[in-house]
């Protein structure tokens, strides 16, 4: 992972920031860190193969949860977030960036304190085991450190990607098919 930032900026009053991010011919393989005192710090990972074309002269929109909203969302499914652990928020998408239902996601370094939940008709639920049409899910209380996100539709592998978990931070990404 990167040893230091390659670009930094501060949002304007509309919450917009422009950054120049160096890419190679394959695109961007890294993360964007977003932080603000009243919101959860987010690490937004981009691992799309050959994403140069879609990121060049483009923008990335992301939701950055307030600490209050994050805790309320977790409480809705009976989860108490541990500030000493990391958290994962994800959307499942196909190669065309369309949301995908029926995807199950796992984290390599999850343990007995880690809890996975998915959207079920717009309401978070620990009872369902895969994404619905909203393609949204989360894993709370993941031990800090490097981890691998694996996904599948039924028994068929869907994608696999390495990420980083930091204490009190939300790791965010789009889970997409990988070769």
Coordinates of N, CA and C in Angstrom, one line a residue:
X1 N 0.8 -1.2 0.0 CA 0.0 0.0 0.0 C 0.9 1.2 0.0
X2 N 0.3 2.4 -0.3 CA 1.0 3.6 -0.5 C 1.7 4.0 0.8
X3 N 2.9 4.6 0.7 CA 3.6 5.1 1.9 C 3.2 6.5 2.3
X4 N 2.6 7.2 1.4 CA 2.2 8.6 1.7 C 1.2 9.0 0.7
X5 N 0.5 10.2 0.9 CA -0.5 10.7 0.0 C 0.2 11.2 -1.3
X6 N -0.5 11.0 -2.4 CA 0.0 11.5 -3.7 C -0.7 12.8 -4.0
X7 N -1.9 13.1 -3.4 CA -2.6 14.3 -3.6 C -3.5 14.5 -2.4
X8 N -3.7 15.8 -2.0 CA -4.5 16.2 -0.9 C -5.3 17.4 -1.2
X9 N -6.5 17.5 -0.6 CA -7.3 18.7 -0.8 C -8.4 18.8 0.2
X10 N -9.1 19.9 0.3 CA -10.2 20.2 1.2 C -11.4 20.6 0.4
X11 N -12.5 20.1 0.8 CA -13.8 20.3 0.1 C -14.2 21.8 0.2
X12 N -14.9 22.3 -0.8 CA -15.5 23.6 -0.7 C -16.8 23.6 0.1
X13 N -17.5 24.7 0.1 CA -18.8 24.7 0.9 C -19.8 23.8 0.3
X14 N -19.7 23.3 -0.9 CA -20.6 22.4 -1.5 C -20.2 20.9 -1.3
X15 N -19.1 20.7 -0.6 CA -18.6 19.4 -0.4 C -17.8 18.8 -1.6
X16 N -17.3 19.6 -2.4 CA -16.6 19.2 -3.6 C -15.1 19.5 -3.5
X17 N -14.3 18.5 -3.9 CA -12.9 18.7 -4.0 C -12.4 18.2 -5.3
X18 N -11.4 18.9 -5.9 CA -10.7 18.4 -7.1 C -9.3 18.0 -6.8
X19 N -8.9 16.8 -7.2 CA -7.6 16.3 -7.0 C -7.0 15.8 -8.3
X20 N -5.7 16.0 -8.4 CA -5.0 15.4 -9.5 C -4.3 14.1 -9.0
X21 N -4.8 13.0 -9.5 CA -4.3 11.7 -9.0 C -3.5 11.0 -10.1
X22 N -2.3 10.7 -9.9 CA -1.5 10.1 -10.9 C -1.9 8.6 -11.2
X23 N -2.0 8.3 -12.4 CA -2.4 6.9 -12.8 C -1.4 6.4 -13.8
X24 N -1.4 5.1 -13.9 CA -0.5 4.4 -14.9 C -1.5 4.0 -16.1
X25 N -1.0 3.3 -17.0 CA -1.8 2.9 -18.2 C -2.9 1.9 -17.8
X26 N -2.8 1.3 -16.7 CA -3.9 0.4 -16.3 C -5.0 1.1 -15.5
X27 N -4.7 2.3 -15.0 CA -5.7 3.0 -14.3 C -5.3 3.3 -12.8
X28 N -6.2 3.3 -11.9 CA -5.9 3.5 -10.5 C -6.1 2.3 -9.7
X29 N -5.2 2.0 -8.9 CA -5.3 0.9 -7.9 C -4.8 1.4 -6.6
X30 N -5.8 1.9 -5.8 CA -5.4 2.5 -4.5 C -6.7 2.9 -3.8
X31 N -6.5 3.9 -2.9 CA -7.7 4.4 -2.2 C -7.6 5.9 -2.0
X32 N -8.8 6.5 -1.7 CA -9.0 7.8 -1.4 C -9.4 7.9 0.1
X33 N -8.7 8.6 0.9 CA -9.1 8.8 2.3 C -9.8 10.1 2.5
X34 N -11.0 10.0 3.1 CA -11.9 11.1 3.3 C -12.1 11.2 4.8
X35 N -11.8 12.4 5.4 CA -12.0 12.5 6.8 C -12.5 13.9 7.2
X36 N -13.3 14.0 8.3 CA -13.9 15.2 8.8 C -14.3 14.9 10.2
X37 N -14.0 15.7 11.2 CA -14.2 15.4 12.6 C -15.6 14.8 13.0
X38 N -16.7 15.3 12.4 CA -18.0 14.8 12.8 C -18.5 13.6 11.9
X39 N -17.7 13.2 11.0 CA -18.0 12.0 10.1 C -17.0 10.9 10.3
X40 N -17.5 9.7 9.9 CA -16.6 8.6 9.9 C -15.5 8.8 8.9
X41 N -14.2 8.5 9.2 CA -13.2 8.5 8.2 C -13.5 7.3 7.2
X42 N -13.4 7.6 5.9 CA -13.6 6.5 4.9 C -12.4 6.3 4.1
X43 N -12.1 5.1 3.8 CA -11.1 4.7 2.8 C -11.8 4.2 1.6
X44 N -11.9 4.9 0.5 CA -12.6 4.5 -0.7 C -11.6 3.9 -1.7
X45 N -11.8 2.5 -1.8 CA -10.9 1.8 -2.7 C -11.3 1.7 -4.1
X46 N -10.4 1.8 -5.1 CA -10.7 1.6 -6.5 C -9.8 0.5 -7.0
X47 N -10.3 -0.6 -7.4 CA -9.5 -1.7 -7.9 C -10.0 -2.1 -9.3
X48 N -10.7 -1.3 -10.0 CA -11.2 -1.7 -11.3 C -10.0 -1.9 -12.3
X49 N -10.0 -3.0 -12.9 CA -9.1 -3.3 -14.0 C -9.3 -2.3 -15.1
X50 N -8.2 -1.8 -15.6 CA -8.3 -0.8 -16.8 C -9.3 0.2 -16.6
X51 N -9.3 0.9 -15.4 CA -10.3 1.9 -15.1 C -9.9 3.3 -15.6
X52 N -8.7 3.4 -16.3 CA -8.2 4.7 -16.7 C -9.2 5.5 -17.4
X53 N -9.9 5.0 -18.4 CA -10.9 5.7 -19.2 C -12.1 6.2 -18.4
X54 N -12.6 5.5 -17.4 CA -13.7 5.9 -16.6 C -13.4 6.9 -15.6
X55 N -12.1 7.0 -15.2 CA -11.7 7.9 -14.1 C -11.1 9.2 -14.7
X56 N -10.6 9.2 -15.9 CA -10.0 10.3 -16.5 C -11.0 11.4 -16.8
X57 N -10.8 12.6 -16.3 CA -11.7 13.7 -16.5 C -13.1 13.4 -16.0
X58 N -13.2 12.7 -14.9 CA -14.4 12.2 -14.3 C -14.5 12.6 -12.9
X59 N -15.5 12.1 -12.2 CA -15.7 12.3 -10.8 C -16.1 11.1 -10.1
X60 N -15.9 11.1 -8.8 CA -16.4 10.0 -8.0 C -17.3 10.6 -6.9
X61 N -18.5 10.1 -6.8 CA -19.4 10.5 -5.7 C -19.4 9.5 -4.7
X62 N -19.4 9.9 -3.4 CA -19.5 8.9 -2.4 C -20.2 9.4 -1.2
X63 N -20.9 8.6 -0.5 CA -21.6 9.0 0.8 C -20.6 8.8 1.9
X64 N -20.4 9.8 2.7 CA -19.6 9.7 3.9 C -20.5 9.9 5.1
X65 N -20.6 8.8 5.8 CA -21.6 8.8 7.0 C -21.1 9.6 8.1
X66 N -22.0 10.4 8.7 CA -21.7 11.1 10.0 C -21.6 10.0 11.0
X67 N -20.9 10.3 12.1 CA -20.7 9.3 13.2 C -22.0 8.9 13.8
X68 N -22.9 9.9 13.9 CA -24.3 9.6 14.4 C -25.0 8.7 13.5
X69 N -25.1 9.0 12.2 CA -25.8 8.1 11.2 C -25.2 6.7 11.2
X70 N -23.9 6.6 11.3 CA -23.2 5.3 11.3 C -23.7 4.4 12.5
X71 N -23.6 5.1 13.7 CA -24.0 4.4 14.9 C -25.5 4.0 14.9
X72 N -26.4 4.9 14.3 CA -27.8 4.6 14.2 C -28.0 3.4 13.3
X73 N -27.3 3.4 12.2 CA -27.5 2.4 11.2 C -27.1 1.0 11.8
X74 N -26.0 1.0 12.5 CA -25.5 -0.3 13.1 C -26.5 -0.7 14.2
X75 N -27.0 0.3 15.0 CA -27.9 -0.1 16.0 C -29.2 -0.6 15.5
X76 N -29.6 -0.3 14.3 CA -30.8 -0.8 13.7 C -30.8 -2.3 13.5
X77 N -29.6 -2.9 13.4 CA -29.5 -4.3 13.3 C -28.8 -4.9 14.6
X78 N -28.8 -4.1 15.6 CA -28.3 -4.6 16.9 C -26.8 -4.8 17.0
X79 N -26.1 -3.9 16.3 CA -24.6 -4.0 16.3 C -24.0 -2.8 17.0
X80 N -23.1 -3.0 17.9 CA -22.4 -2.0 18.6 C -21.0 -1.8 18.0
X81 N -20.8 -0.8 17.2 CA -19.5 -0.6 16.5 C -18.3 -0.4 17.5
X82 N -17.2 -1.1 17.3 CA -16.1 -1.0 18.2 C -15.1 0.0 17.5
X83 N -14.7 1.1 18.2 CA -13.9 2.1 17.5 C -12.4 1.6 17.4
X84 N -12.1 0.5 18.0 CA -10.8 -0.1 17.8 C -10.7 -1.1 16.6
X85 N -11.8 -1.2 15.9 CA -11.9 -2.1 14.7 C -12.3 -1.3 13.5
X86 N -12.1 -1.9 12.3 CA -12.5 -1.3 11.1 C -13.9 -1.8 10.7
X87 N -14.4 -1.2 9.6 CA -15.8 -1.5 9.1 C -15.7 -1.4 7.6
X88 N -16.6 -2.2 7.0 CA -16.7 -2.2 5.5 C -18.1 -1.9 5.1
X89 N -18.2 -1.0 4.1 CA -19.4 -0.7 3.4 C -19.2 -0.9 1.9
X90 N -20.1 -1.6 1.3 CA -19.9 -2.0 -0.1 C -21.2 -2.0 -0.9
X91 N -21.0 -1.8 -2.2 CA -22.0 -2.0 -3.2 C -21.5 -3.1 -4.2
X92 N -22.4 -4.0 -4.6 CA -22.0 -5.0 -5.6 C -22.5 -4.5 -7.0
X93 N -21.5 -4.5 -7.9 CA -21.8 -4.0 -9.3 C -21.2 -5.0 -10.3
X94 N -21.9 -4.9 -11.5 CA -21.3 -5.7 -12.6 C -20.3 -4.9 -13.4
X95 N -19.8 -5.4 -14.5 CA -18.8 -4.7 -15.2 C -19.2 -3.4 -15.8
X96 N -20.5 -3.2 -15.9 CA -21.1 -2.0 -16.4 C -21.5 -1.0 -15.3
X97 N -21.1 -1.3 -14.1 CA -21.3 -0.5 -12.9 C -22.8 -0.5 -12.5
X98 N -23.6 -1.5 -12.9 CA -25.0 -1.7 -12.5 C -25.0 -2.5 -11.2
X99 N -25.9 -2.1 -10.3 CA -26.0 -2.9 -9.1 C -26.4 -4.3 -9.3
X100 N -25.9 -5.2 -8.5 CA -26.1 -6.7 -8.7 C -26.7 -7.2 -7.4
X101 N -27.8 -7.9 -7.5 CA -28.5 -8.6 -6.4 C -27.9 -10.1 -6.3
X102 N -28.0 -10.7 -5.2 CA -27.7 -12.1 -5.0 C -26.2 -12.4 -4.7
X103 N -25.5 -11.3 -4.3 CA -24.0 -11.5 -4.1 C -23.8 -11.6 -2.6
X104 N -23.0 -12.6 -2.1 CA -22.6 -12.8 -0.8 C -21.2 -12.3 -0.7
X105 N -20.8 -11.6 0.4 CA -19.5 -11.1 0.6 C -18.9 -11.6 1.9
X106 N -17.6 -11.9 1.9 CA -16.9 -12.3 3.1 C -15.6 -11.5 3.2
X107 N -15.1 -11.4 4.4 CA -13.8 -10.7 4.7 C -12.9 -11.7 5.3
X108 N -11.7 -11.8 4.7 CA -10.7 -12.8 5.2 C -10.3 -12.7 6.7
X109 N -10.2 -11.6 7.2 CA -9.8 -11.4 8.6 C -11.0 -11.1 9.5
X110 N -12.2 -11.4 9.1 CA -13.3 -11.3 10.0 C -13.2 -12.3 11.1
X111 N -13.8 -12.0 12.3 CA -13.7 -13.0 13.4 C -15.1 -13.0 14.0
X112 N -15.2 -13.6 15.2 CA -16.5 -13.8 15.9 C -17.1 -12.5 16.3
X113 N -16.4 -11.4 16.3 CA -16.9 -10.1 16.7 C -17.4 -9.3 15.4
X114 N -17.0 -9.8 14.2 CA -17.4 -9.1 13.0 C -18.8 -9.6 12.6
X115 N -19.6 -8.6 12.2 CA -21.0 -8.9 11.8 C -21.3 -8.4 10.5
X116 N -21.9 -9.2 9.6 CA -22.3 -8.8 8.2 C -23.8 -8.6 8.2
X117 N -24.2 -7.6 7.4 CA -25.6 -7.3 7.2 C -25.8 -6.8 5.8
X118 N -26.9 -7.0 5.2 CA -27.3 -6.6 3.9 C -28.6 -5.8 3.9
X119 N -28.8 -5.0 2.8 CA -30.0 -4.3 2.7 C -31.1 -5.4 2.3
X120 N -32.2 -5.3 2.9 CA -33.4 -6.2 2.6 C -34.6 -5.2 2.3
X121 N -34.8 -4.9 1.1 CA -35.9 -4.0 0.8 C -35.6 -2.6 1.3
X122 N -34.4 -2.2 1.4 CA -34.0 -0.8 1.9 C -33.8 -0.8 3.4
X123 N -34.0 -1.9 4.1 CA -33.8 -2.0 5.5 C -32.6 -2.9 5.9
X124 N -31.6 -2.5 6.7 CA -30.5 -3.3 7.0 C -30.9 -4.6 7.8
X125 N -30.4 -5.7 7.4 CA -30.8 -7.0 8.1 C -29.6 -7.9 8.2
X126 N -29.4 -8.5 9.4 CA -28.4 -9.6 9.6 C -29.0 -10.9 9.2
X127 N -30.3 -11.0 9.0 CA -30.9 -12.3 8.6 C -30.7 -12.7 7.2
X128 N -30.5 -11.8 6.3 CA -30.3 -12.1 4.9 C -28.8 -12.4 4.6
X129 N -28.5 -13.2 3.6 CA -27.2 -13.7 3.3 C -26.6 -13.2 2.0
X130 N -27.3 -12.3 1.4 CA -26.8 -11.7 0.1 C -27.5 -10.4 -0.2
X131 N -26.9 -9.7 -1.2 CA -27.5 -8.4 -1.5 C -28.8 -8.5 -2.2
X132 N -29.6 -7.5 -2.0 CA -30.9 -7.4 -2.8 C -30.6 -6.5 -4.0
X133 N -31.7 -5.9 -4.6 CA -31.5 -5.1 -5.8 C -30.7 -3.8 -5.5
X134 N -30.7 -3.4 -4.2 CA -29.9 -2.2 -3.9 C -28.4 -2.5 -3.9
X135 N -28.0 -3.8 -3.9 CA -26.6 -4.1 -3.9 C -25.7 -3.7 -2.8
X136 N -26.4 -3.4 -1.6 CA -25.6 -2.8 -0.5 C -25.5 -3.8 0.7
X137 N -24.3 -3.7 1.3 CA -24.1 -4.5 2.5 C -23.0 -3.8 3.3
X138 N -22.8 -4.4 4.5 CA -21.7 -3.9 5.4 C -21.2 -4.9 6.3
X139 N -20.0 -4.8 6.8 CA -19.4 -5.7 7.8 C -18.9 -4.7 8.9
X140 N -19.3 -4.9 10.1 CA -18.9 -4.1 11.2 C -18.0 -4.9 12.1
X141 N -17.0 -4.2 12.6 CA -16.0 -4.7 13.6 C -15.1 -5.7 13.0
X142 N -14.4 -5.3 12.0 CA -13.3 -6.2 11.4 C -12.0 -5.8 12.0
X143 N -11.2 -6.8 12.4 CA -9.9 -6.5 12.9 C -9.0 -5.7 12.0
X144 N -8.3 -4.7 12.5 CA -7.5 -3.8 11.7 C -6.4 -4.6 10.9
X145 N -6.0 -4.1 9.8 CA -4.9 -4.7 9.0 C -5.4 -5.0 7.5
X146 N -4.5 -5.6 6.8 CA -4.9 -6.0 5.4 C -5.9 -7.1 5.4
X147 N -6.8 -7.1 4.5 CA -7.8 -8.2 4.3 C -8.1 -8.4 2.9
X148 N -8.8 -9.5 2.6 CA -9.3 -9.8 1.3 C -10.8 -9.9 1.3
X149 N -11.4 -9.2 0.4 CA -12.9 -9.2 0.2 C -13.1 -10.3 -0.9
X150 N -13.9 -11.3 -0.6 CA -14.3 -12.3 -1.5 C -15.8 -12.3 -1.7
X151 N -16.3 -12.5 -2.9 CA -17.7 -12.5 -3.1 C -18.1 -13.6 -4.1
X152 N -19.3 -14.0 -4.0 CA -19.8 -15.1 -4.8 C -21.3 -14.9 -5.0
X153 N -21.8 -15.4 -6.2 CA -23.2 -15.5 -6.4 C -23.5 -17.0 -6.3
X154 N -24.2 -17.5 -5.3 CA -24.4 -18.9 -5.0 C -23.0 -19.5 -4.8
X155 N -22.7 -20.5 -5.6 CA -21.3 -21.2 -5.4 C -20.3 -20.6 -6.4
X156 N -20.8 -19.7 -7.3 CA -19.9 -19.1 -8.3 C -19.1 -17.9 -7.8
X157 N -17.8 -18.0 -7.9 CA -17.0 -16.8 -7.5 C -17.4 -15.6 -8.3
X158 N -17.4 -14.4 -7.6 CA -17.8 -13.2 -8.3 C -16.6 -12.2 -8.4
X159 N -16.0 -12.0 -7.2 CA -14.8 -11.1 -7.2 C -14.0 -11.3 -6.0
X160 N -12.7 -10.8 -6.0 CA -11.8 -10.9 -4.9 C -10.9 -9.7 -5.0
X161 N -10.7 -9.0 -3.9 CA -9.8 -7.8 -3.9 C -9.2 -7.6 -2.5
X162 N -8.0 -7.1 -2.5 CA -7.4 -6.7 -1.2 C -7.7 -5.3 -0.8
X163 N -7.9 -5.1 0.5 CA -8.2 -3.8 1.1 C -7.5 -3.7 2.4
X164 N -7.7 -2.5 3.0 CA -7.1 -2.2 4.3 C -8.1 -1.8 5.3
X165 N -8.0 -2.3 6.5 CA -9.0 -1.9 7.6 C -8.2 -1.1 8.7
X166 N -8.7 0.0 9.1 CA -8.1 0.8 10.1 C -9.1 1.0 11.2
X167 N -8.6 1.1 12.5 CA -9.5 1.3 13.6 C -10.4 2.5 13.4
X168 N -11.7 2.4 13.7 CA -12.7 3.5 13.6 C -12.9 4.0 12.2
X169 N -12.5 3.3 11.2 CA -12.6 3.8 9.8 C -13.5 2.8 9.0
X170 N -14.2 3.4 8.0 CA -15.0 2.6 7.1 C -14.2 2.5 5.8
X171 N -14.0 1.2 5.4 CA -13.4 0.9 4.1 C -14.6 0.8 3.2
X172 N -14.6 1.5 2.1 CA -15.7 1.5 1.1 C -15.2 1.1 -0.3
X173 N -16.0 0.3 -0.9 CA -15.6 -0.1 -2.3 C -16.8 -0.7 -3.0
X174 N -16.7 -0.7 -4.3 CA -17.6 -1.4 -5.2 C -17.1 -2.8 -5.4
X175 N -17.8 -3.8 -5.0 CA -17.4 -5.2 -5.2 C -17.8 -5.6 -6.6
X176 N -16.8 -5.8 -7.5 CA -17.1 -6.1 -8.9 C -16.4 -7.4 -9.3
X177 N -16.9 -7.9 -10.5 CA -16.3 -9.2 -11.0 C -14.8 -9.0 -11.2
X178 N -14.0 -10.0 -10.8 CA -12.6 -10.0 -11.1 C -12.2 -11.2 -11.8
X179 N -11.1 -11.2 -12.6 CA -10.8 -12.4 -13.4 C -10.3 -13.5 -12.5

